[in-house]
PDB file of C-alpha atoms in Angstrom:
ATOM      1  CA  UNK A   1     -52.618 207.125  21.955  1.00 69.00           C
ATOM      2  CA  UNK A   2     -52.368 210.373  19.950  1.00 73.00           C
ATOM      3  CA  UNK A   3     -54.278 213.269  21.496  1.00 82.00           C
ATOM      4  CA  UNK A   4     -56.231 213.980  18.305  1.00 83.00           C
ATOM      5  CA  UNK A   5     -58.115 210.662  18.293  1.00 83.00           C
ATOM      6  CA  UNK A   6     -61.075 211.655  20.465  1.00 84.00           C
ATOM      7  CA  UNK A   7     -61.644 215.063  18.808  1.00 86.00           C
ATOM      8  CA  UNK A   8     -61.334 213.369  15.404  1.00 86.00           C
ATOM      9  CA  UNK A   9     -63.996 210.807  16.348  1.00 84.00           C
ATOM     10  CA  UNK A  10     -66.353 213.610  17.362  1.00 86.00           C
ATOM     11  CA  UNK A  11     -65.562 215.620  14.203  1.00 86.00           C
ATOM     12  CA  UNK A  12     -66.129 212.624  11.919  1.00 81.00           C
ATOM     13  CA  UNK A  13     -69.396 211.763  13.632  1.00 84.00           C
ATOM     14  CA  UNK A  14     -70.531 215.407  13.376  1.00 86.00           C
ATOM     15  CA  UNK A  15     -69.589 215.546   9.686  1.00 85.00           C
ATOM     16  CA  UNK A  16     -71.474 212.301   9.066  1.00 83.00           C
ATOM     17  CA  UNK A  17     -74.559 213.627  10.825  1.00 81.00           C
ATOM     18  CA  UNK A  18     -74.305 216.922   8.937  1.00 83.00           C
ATOM     19  CA  UNK A  19     -74.079 214.985   5.689  1.00 82.00           C
ATOM     20  CA  UNK A  20     -77.092 212.809   6.530  1.00 78.00           C
ATOM     21  CA  UNK A  21     -79.251 215.770   7.537  1.00 79.00           C
ATOM     22  CA  UNK A  22     -78.179 217.966   4.593  1.00 80.00           C
ATOM     23  CA  UNK A  23     -78.834 215.228   2.037  1.00 77.00           C
ATOM     24  CA  UNK A  24     -82.222 214.406   3.581  1.00 75.00           C
ATOM     25  CA  UNK A  25     -83.302 218.054   3.519  1.00 77.00           C
ATOM     26  CA  UNK A  26     -81.826 219.017   0.124  1.00 79.00           C
ATOM     27  CA  UNK A  27     -81.497 215.924  -2.088  1.00 75.00           C
ATOM     28  CA  UNK A  28     -80.688 218.107  -5.114  1.00 78.00           C
ATOM     29  CA  UNK A  29     -77.427 219.205  -3.470  1.00 79.00           C
ATOM     30  CA  UNK A  30     -76.265 215.711  -2.468  1.00 76.00           C
ATOM     31  CA  UNK A  31     -73.156 215.728  -4.661  1.00 78.00           C
ATOM     32  CA  UNK A  32     -72.053 219.128  -3.337  1.00 81.00           C
ATOM     33  CA  UNK A  33     -72.646 218.034   0.256  1.00 81.00           C
ATOM     34  CA  UNK A  34     -70.660 214.838  -0.280  1.00 79.00           C
ATOM     35  CA  UNK A  35     -67.815 216.776  -1.902  1.00 79.00           C
ATOM     36  CA  UNK A  36     -67.671 219.264   0.993  1.00 83.00           C
ATOM     37  CA  UNK A  37     -67.867 216.536   3.648  1.00 81.00           C
ATOM     38  CA  UNK A  38     -65.224 214.457   1.829  1.00 79.00           C
ATOM     39  CA  UNK A  39     -62.770 217.361   1.770  1.00 81.00           C
ATOM     40  CA  UNK A  40     -63.468 218.166   5.436  1.00 84.00           C
ATOM     41  CA  UNK A  41     -62.835 214.519   6.376  1.00 80.00           C
ATOM     42  CA  UNK A  42     -59.511 214.560   4.532  1.00 78.00           C
ATOM     43  CA  UNK A  43     -58.424 217.578   6.599  1.00 83.00           C
ATOM     44  CA  UNK A  44     -59.268 215.581   9.736  1.00 81.00           C
ATOM     45  CA  UNK A  45     -57.347 212.592   8.313  1.00 81.00           C
ATOM     46  CA  UNK A  46     -54.211 214.696   7.785  1.00 79.00           C
ATOM     47  CA  UNK A  47     -54.549 216.143  11.289  1.00 84.00           C
ATOM     48  CA  UNK A  48     -54.868 212.713  12.932  1.00 84.00           C
ATOM     49  CA  UNK A  49     -52.233 211.030  10.756  1.00 82.00           C
ATOM     50  CA  UNK A  50     -49.689 213.808  11.418  1.00 81.00           C
ATOM     51  CA  UNK A  51     -50.228 213.386  15.162  1.00 85.00           C
ATOM     52  CA  UNK A  52     -49.999 209.583  14.941  1.00 85.00           C
ATOM     53  CA  UNK A  53     -46.855 209.754  12.794  1.00 84.00           C
ATOM     54  CA  UNK A  54     -45.232 212.056  15.364  1.00 85.00           C
ATOM     55  CA  UNK A  55     -46.330 209.628  18.094  1.00 85.00           C
ATOM     56  CA  UNK A  56     -44.416 206.832  16.308  1.00 80.00           C
ATOM     57  CA  UNK A  57     -41.306 209.011  15.909  1.00 83.00           C
ATOM     58  CA  UNK A  58     -41.750 210.230  12.332  1.00 82.00           C
ATOM     59  CA  UNK A  59     -41.589 213.849  11.211  1.00 81.00           C
ATOM     60  CA  UNK A  60     -44.488 214.391   8.788  1.00 77.00           C
ATOM     61  CA  UNK A  61     -43.725 216.847   5.997  1.00 75.00           C
ATOM     62  CA  UNK A  62     -47.261 217.603   4.785  1.00 75.00           C
ATOM     63  CA  UNK A  63     -48.955 220.486   6.588  1.00 75.00           C
ATOM     64  CA  UNK A  64     -52.642 220.177   7.420  1.00 73.00           C
ATOM     65  CA  UNK A  65     -53.439 222.663   4.651  1.00 74.00           C
ATOM     66  CA  UNK A  66     -51.947 220.173   2.151  1.00 72.00           C
ATOM     67  CA  UNK A  67     -55.011 217.968   2.579  1.00 72.00           C
ATOM     68  CA  UNK A  68     -56.289 218.746  -0.918  1.00 67.00           C
ATOM     69  CA  UNK A  69     -53.307 216.865  -2.354  1.00 71.00           C
ATOM     70  CA  UNK A  70     -54.369 213.845  -0.301  1.00 68.00           C
ATOM     71  CA  UNK A  71     -57.946 214.263  -1.538  1.00 71.00           C
ATOM     72  CA  UNK A  72     -56.736 214.192  -5.159  1.00 67.00           C
ATOM     73  CA  UNK A  73     -54.660 211.112  -4.387  1.00 68.00           C
ATOM     74  CA  UNK A  74     -57.712 209.387  -2.926  1.00 73.00           C
ATOM     75  CA  UNK A  75     -59.540 210.106  -6.191  1.00 70.00           C
ATOM     76  CA  UNK A  76     -56.670 208.440  -8.133  1.00 68.00           C
ATOM     77  CA  UNK A  77     -56.736 205.434  -5.821  1.00 70.00           C
ATOM     78  CA  UNK A  78     -60.527 205.270  -6.079  1.00 72.00           C
ATOM     79  CA  UNK A  79     -60.282 205.247  -9.882  1.00 72.00           C
ATOM     80  CA  UNK A  80     -57.791 202.367  -9.719  1.00 70.00           C
ATOM     81  CA  UNK A  81     -60.027 200.410  -7.368  1.00 70.00           C
ATOM     82  CA  UNK A  82     -63.075 201.128  -9.548  1.00 73.00           C
ATOM     83  CA  UNK A  83     -61.180 199.798 -12.545  1.00 72.00           C
ATOM     84  CA  UNK A  84     -60.370 196.666 -10.518  1.00 69.00           C
ATOM     85  CA  UNK A  85     -64.055 196.283  -9.635  1.00 66.00           C
ATOM     86  CA  UNK A  86     -65.056 196.616 -13.267  1.00 71.00           C
ATOM     87  CA  UNK A  87     -62.527 193.983 -14.336  1.00 70.00           C
ATOM     88  CA  UNK A  88     -63.187 191.665 -11.410  1.00 69.00           C
ATOM     89  CA  UNK A  89     -63.706 192.100  -7.683  1.00 68.00           C
ATOM     90  CA  UNK A  90     -60.485 190.397  -6.553  1.00 67.00           C
ATOM     91  CA  UNK A  91     -58.097 192.805  -8.323  1.00 72.00           C
ATOM     92  CA  UNK A  92     -59.858 195.715  -6.635  1.00 74.00           C
ATOM     93  CA  UNK A  93     -59.124 194.283  -3.185  1.00 81.00           C
ATOM     94  CA  UNK A  94     -55.520 193.577  -4.186  1.00 83.00           C
ATOM     95  CA  UNK A  95     -54.992 197.110  -5.544  1.00 79.00           C
ATOM     96  CA  UNK A  96     -56.666 198.668  -2.483  1.00 79.00           C
ATOM     97  CA  UNK A  97     -54.427 196.634  -0.173  1.00 83.00           C
ATOM     98  CA  UNK A  98     -51.233 197.539  -2.037  1.00 83.00           C
ATOM     99  CA  UNK A  99     -52.127 201.261  -1.946  1.00 80.00           C
ATOM    100  CA  UNK A 100     -53.296 201.170   1.684  1.00 82.00           C
ATOM    101  CA  UNK A 101     -50.307 203.165   2.954  1.00 83.00           C
ATOM    102  CA  UNK A 102     -50.299 205.761   0.151  1.00 83.00           C
ATOM    103  CA  UNK A 103     -52.154 208.451   2.093  1.00 81.00           C
ATOM    104  CA  UNK A 104     -49.971 208.058   5.169  1.00 83.00           C
ATOM    105  CA  UNK A 105     -46.808 208.107   3.049  1.00 84.00           C
ATOM    106  CA  UNK A 106     -48.002 211.274   1.302  1.00 81.00           C
ATOM    107  CA  UNK A 107     -48.614 212.934   4.685  1.00 82.00           C
ATOM    108  CA  UNK A 108     -45.223 211.749   5.958  1.00 82.00           C
ATOM    109  CA  UNK A 109     -43.088 212.821   2.999  1.00 79.00           C
ATOM    110  CA  UNK A 110     -45.279 215.510   1.454  1.00 76.00           C
ATOM    111  CA  UNK A 111     -44.049 214.546  -2.011  1.00 74.00           C
ATOM    112  CA  UNK A 112     -45.951 213.568  -5.109  1.00 80.00           C
ATOM    113  CA  UNK A 113     -49.141 211.543  -5.040  1.00 76.00           C
ATOM    114  CA  UNK A 114     -47.964 208.939  -7.543  1.00 81.00           C
ATOM    115  CA  UNK A 115     -44.629 208.560  -5.730  1.00 85.00           C
ATOM    116  CA  UNK A 116     -46.504 207.828  -2.480  1.00 82.00           C
ATOM    117  CA  UNK A 117     -48.699 205.305  -4.281  1.00 82.00           C
ATOM    118  CA  UNK A 118     -45.599 203.629  -5.758  1.00 87.00           C
ATOM    119  CA  UNK A 119     -43.857 203.513  -2.370  1.00 87.00           C
ATOM    120  CA  UNK A 120     -46.947 201.951  -0.789  1.00 86.00           C
ATOM    121  CA  UNK A 121     -47.083 199.448  -3.647  1.00 88.00           C
ATOM    122  CA  UNK A 122     -43.421 198.535  -3.076  1.00 89.00           C
ATOM    123  CA  UNK A 123     -43.597 198.384   0.739  1.00 86.00           C
ATOM    124  CA  UNK A 124     -46.636 196.119   0.757  1.00 84.00           C
ATOM    125  CA  UNK A 125     -45.438 193.749  -1.958  1.00 84.00           C
ATOM    126  CA  UNK A 126     -45.075 190.855   0.475  1.00 84.00           C
ATOM    127  CA  UNK A 127     -47.406 192.224   3.176  1.00 82.00           C
ATOM    128  CA  UNK A 128     -50.465 193.134   1.124  1.00 82.00           C
ATOM    129  CA  UNK A 129     -52.547 190.432   2.830  1.00 82.00           C
ATOM    130  CA  UNK A 130     -51.995 192.130   6.212  1.00 82.00           C
ATOM    131  CA  UNK A 131     -53.127 195.449   4.775  1.00 81.00           C
ATOM    132  CA  UNK A 132     -56.158 193.758   3.225  1.00 82.00           C
ATOM    133  CA  UNK A 133     -57.097 192.169   6.551  1.00 81.00           C
ATOM    134  CA  UNK A 134     -56.852 195.470   8.415  1.00 78.00           C
ATOM    135  CA  UNK A 135     -58.782 197.243   5.664  1.00 77.00           C
ATOM    136  CA  UNK A 136     -61.610 194.690   5.639  1.00 77.00           C
ATOM    137  CA  UNK A 137     -61.808 194.613   9.429  1.00 76.00           C
ATOM    138  CA  UNK A 138     -62.127 198.400   9.652  1.00 72.00           C
ATOM    139  CA  UNK A 139     -64.567 198.527   6.753  1.00 72.00           C
ATOM    140  CA  UNK A 140     -67.296 196.964   8.917  1.00 70.00           C
ATOM    141  CA  UNK A 141     -67.804 199.966  11.247  1.00 68.00           C
ATOM    142  CA  UNK A 142     -67.280 202.404   8.351  1.00 68.00           C
ATOM    143  CA  UNK A 143     -70.199 200.819   6.516  1.00 70.00           C
ATOM    144  CA  UNK A 144     -72.511 201.024   9.542  1.00 65.00           C
ATOM    145  CA  UNK A 145     -74.592 203.878   8.076  1.00 65.00           C
ATOM    146  CA  UNK A 146     -75.250 201.865   4.906  1.00 65.00           C
ATOM    147  CA  UNK A 147     -76.133 198.726   6.841  1.00 64.00           C
ATOM    148  CA  UNK A 148     -78.643 200.624   8.974  1.00 60.00           C
ATOM    149  CA  UNK A 149     -80.073 202.264   5.850  1.00 61.00           C
ATOM    150  CA  UNK A 150     -80.719 198.940   4.105  1.00 62.00           C
ATOM    151  CA  UNK A 151     -81.442 196.829   7.202  1.00 61.00           C
ATOM    152  CA  UNK A 152     -83.018 199.149   9.794  1.00 58.00           C
ATOM    153  CA  UNK A 153     -82.865 197.741  13.284  1.00 56.00           C
ATOM    154  CA  UNK A 154     -85.933 198.377  15.451  1.00 59.00           C
ATOM    155  CA  UNK A 155     -83.987 199.753  18.423  1.00 53.00           C
ATOM    156  CA  UNK A 156     -82.155 202.237  16.140  1.00 52.00           C
ATOM    157  CA  UNK A 157     -84.902 203.343  13.765  1.00 53.00           C
ATOM    158  CA  UNK A 158     -87.231 204.352  16.592  1.00 56.00           C
ATOM    159  CA  UNK A 159     -84.910 206.942  18.115  1.00 58.00           C
ATOM    160  CA  UNK A 160     -84.180 209.570  15.381  1.00 68.00           C
ATOM    161  CA  UNK A 161     -81.285 211.784  16.538  1.00 71.00           C
ATOM    162  CA  UNK A 162     -79.825 209.184  18.907  1.00 71.00           C
ATOM    163  CA  UNK A 163     -79.706 206.586  16.152  1.00 71.00           C
ATOM    164  CA  UNK A 164     -78.072 209.085  13.794  1.00 72.00           C
ATOM    165  CA  UNK A 165     -75.463 209.857  16.452  1.00 76.00           C
ATOM    166  CA  UNK A 166     -74.743 206.190  17.255  1.00 75.00           C
ATOM    167  CA  UNK A 167     -74.442 205.132  13.621  1.00 75.00           C
ATOM    168  CA  UNK A 168     -72.117 208.023  12.787  1.00 77.00           C
ATOM    169  CA  UNK A 169     -69.972 207.415  15.876  1.00 78.00           C
ATOM    170  CA  UNK A 170     -69.557 203.771  14.828  1.00 77.00           C
ATOM    171  CA  UNK A 171     -68.592 204.902  11.327  1.00 78.00           C
ATOM    172  CA  UNK A 172     -66.142 207.427  12.824  1.00 80.00           C
ATOM    173  CA  UNK A 173     -64.466 204.650  14.836  1.00 78.00           C
ATOM    174  CA  UNK A 174     -63.838 202.738  11.607  1.00 76.00           C
ATOM    175  CA  UNK A 175     -62.600 205.808   9.747  1.00 77.00           C
ATOM    176  CA  UNK A 176     -60.275 207.163  12.437  1.00 80.00           C
ATOM    177  CA  UNK A 177     -59.217 203.590  13.222  1.00 79.00           C
ATOM    178  CA  UNK A 178     -58.257 203.259   9.565  1.00 78.00           C
ATOM    179  CA  UNK A 179     -55.980 206.304   9.810  1.00 79.00           C
ATOM    180  CA  UNK A 180     -54.314 204.939  12.937  1.00 79.00           C
ATOM    181  CA  UNK A 181     -54.026 201.429  11.469  1.00 80.00           C
ATOM    182  CA  UNK A 182     -52.325 202.821   8.382  1.00 80.00           C
ATOM    183  CA  UNK A 183     -49.737 204.666  10.501  1.00 82.00           C
ATOM    184  CA  UNK A 184     -49.234 201.570  12.670  1.00 82.00           C
ATOM    185  CA  UNK A 185     -48.750 199.338   9.625  1.00 81.00           C
ATOM    186  CA  UNK A 186     -46.241 201.813   8.201  1.00 84.00           C
ATOM    187  CA  UNK A 187     -44.331 201.791  11.495  1.00 82.00           C
ATOM    188  CA  UNK A 188     -44.107 197.992  11.272  1.00 79.00           C
ATOM    189  CA  UNK A 189     -43.106 197.907   7.608  1.00 80.00           C
ATOM    190  CA  UNK A 190     -40.728 200.882   7.727  1.00 80.00           C
ATOM    191  CA  UNK A 191     -39.904 201.942  11.316  1.00 78.00           C
ATOM    192  CA  UNK A 192     -39.099 205.615  11.916  1.00 73.00           C
ATOM    193  CA  UNK A 193     -35.537 204.880  13.015  1.00 66.00           C
ATOM    194  CA  UNK A 194     -34.677 203.379   9.591  1.00 55.00           C
ATOM    195  CA  UNK A 195     -34.610 206.930   8.269  1.00 50.00           C
ATOM    196  CA  UNK A 196     -31.811 207.688  10.734  1.00 44.00           C
ATOM    197  CA  UNK A 197     -29.973 204.495   9.805  1.00 46.00           C
ATOM    198  CA  UNK A 198     -30.077 205.492   6.140  1.00 49.00           C
ATOM    199  CA  UNK A 199     -28.618 208.935   6.978  1.00 44.00           C
ATOM    200  CA  UNK A 200     -25.677 207.485   8.933  1.00 41.00           C
ATOM    201  CA  UNK A 201     -24.936 204.504   6.678  1.00 42.00           C
TER     202      UNK A 201
END
């Protein structure tokens, strides 16, 4: 397991708690808080994904400071998924599944955002259902804060800080698990040693 996983879980949980507290105390600054937290989480994503890619034998090209490029790519992907949701729910899931590897590919190659999205689209042409399954499975813990917000459980709502910590740790497991799952899926679809085979063929 990559060495960055545990620190990333703690960082994501801390960022989630910071977001919850900041929004509760200053609702007028919610958008700014979410923007800051989103960018900070993308830096953590690049850090974890680079470590996981190296663990699987890849040499990631994107430095950690290149995280803003990944953030912009996530906005493009989000717009595509939103368009799919507006048209119909099923296309949104299909588009999200086909672009599931885009962030990891961008971190690996450090190239253009649209090129990474196209490569993900091409790689998952016949395996999009696997990506969708992984995505939906990991979405459950990521949505834990929303579930607790709308359906407060008695044993969580009575304990303030502890409940905030537990909910954000569960969400962090889903988020960091999503980064690791994306790298793992890429290693299955396009193993690291195929790059060497292409060089020597």
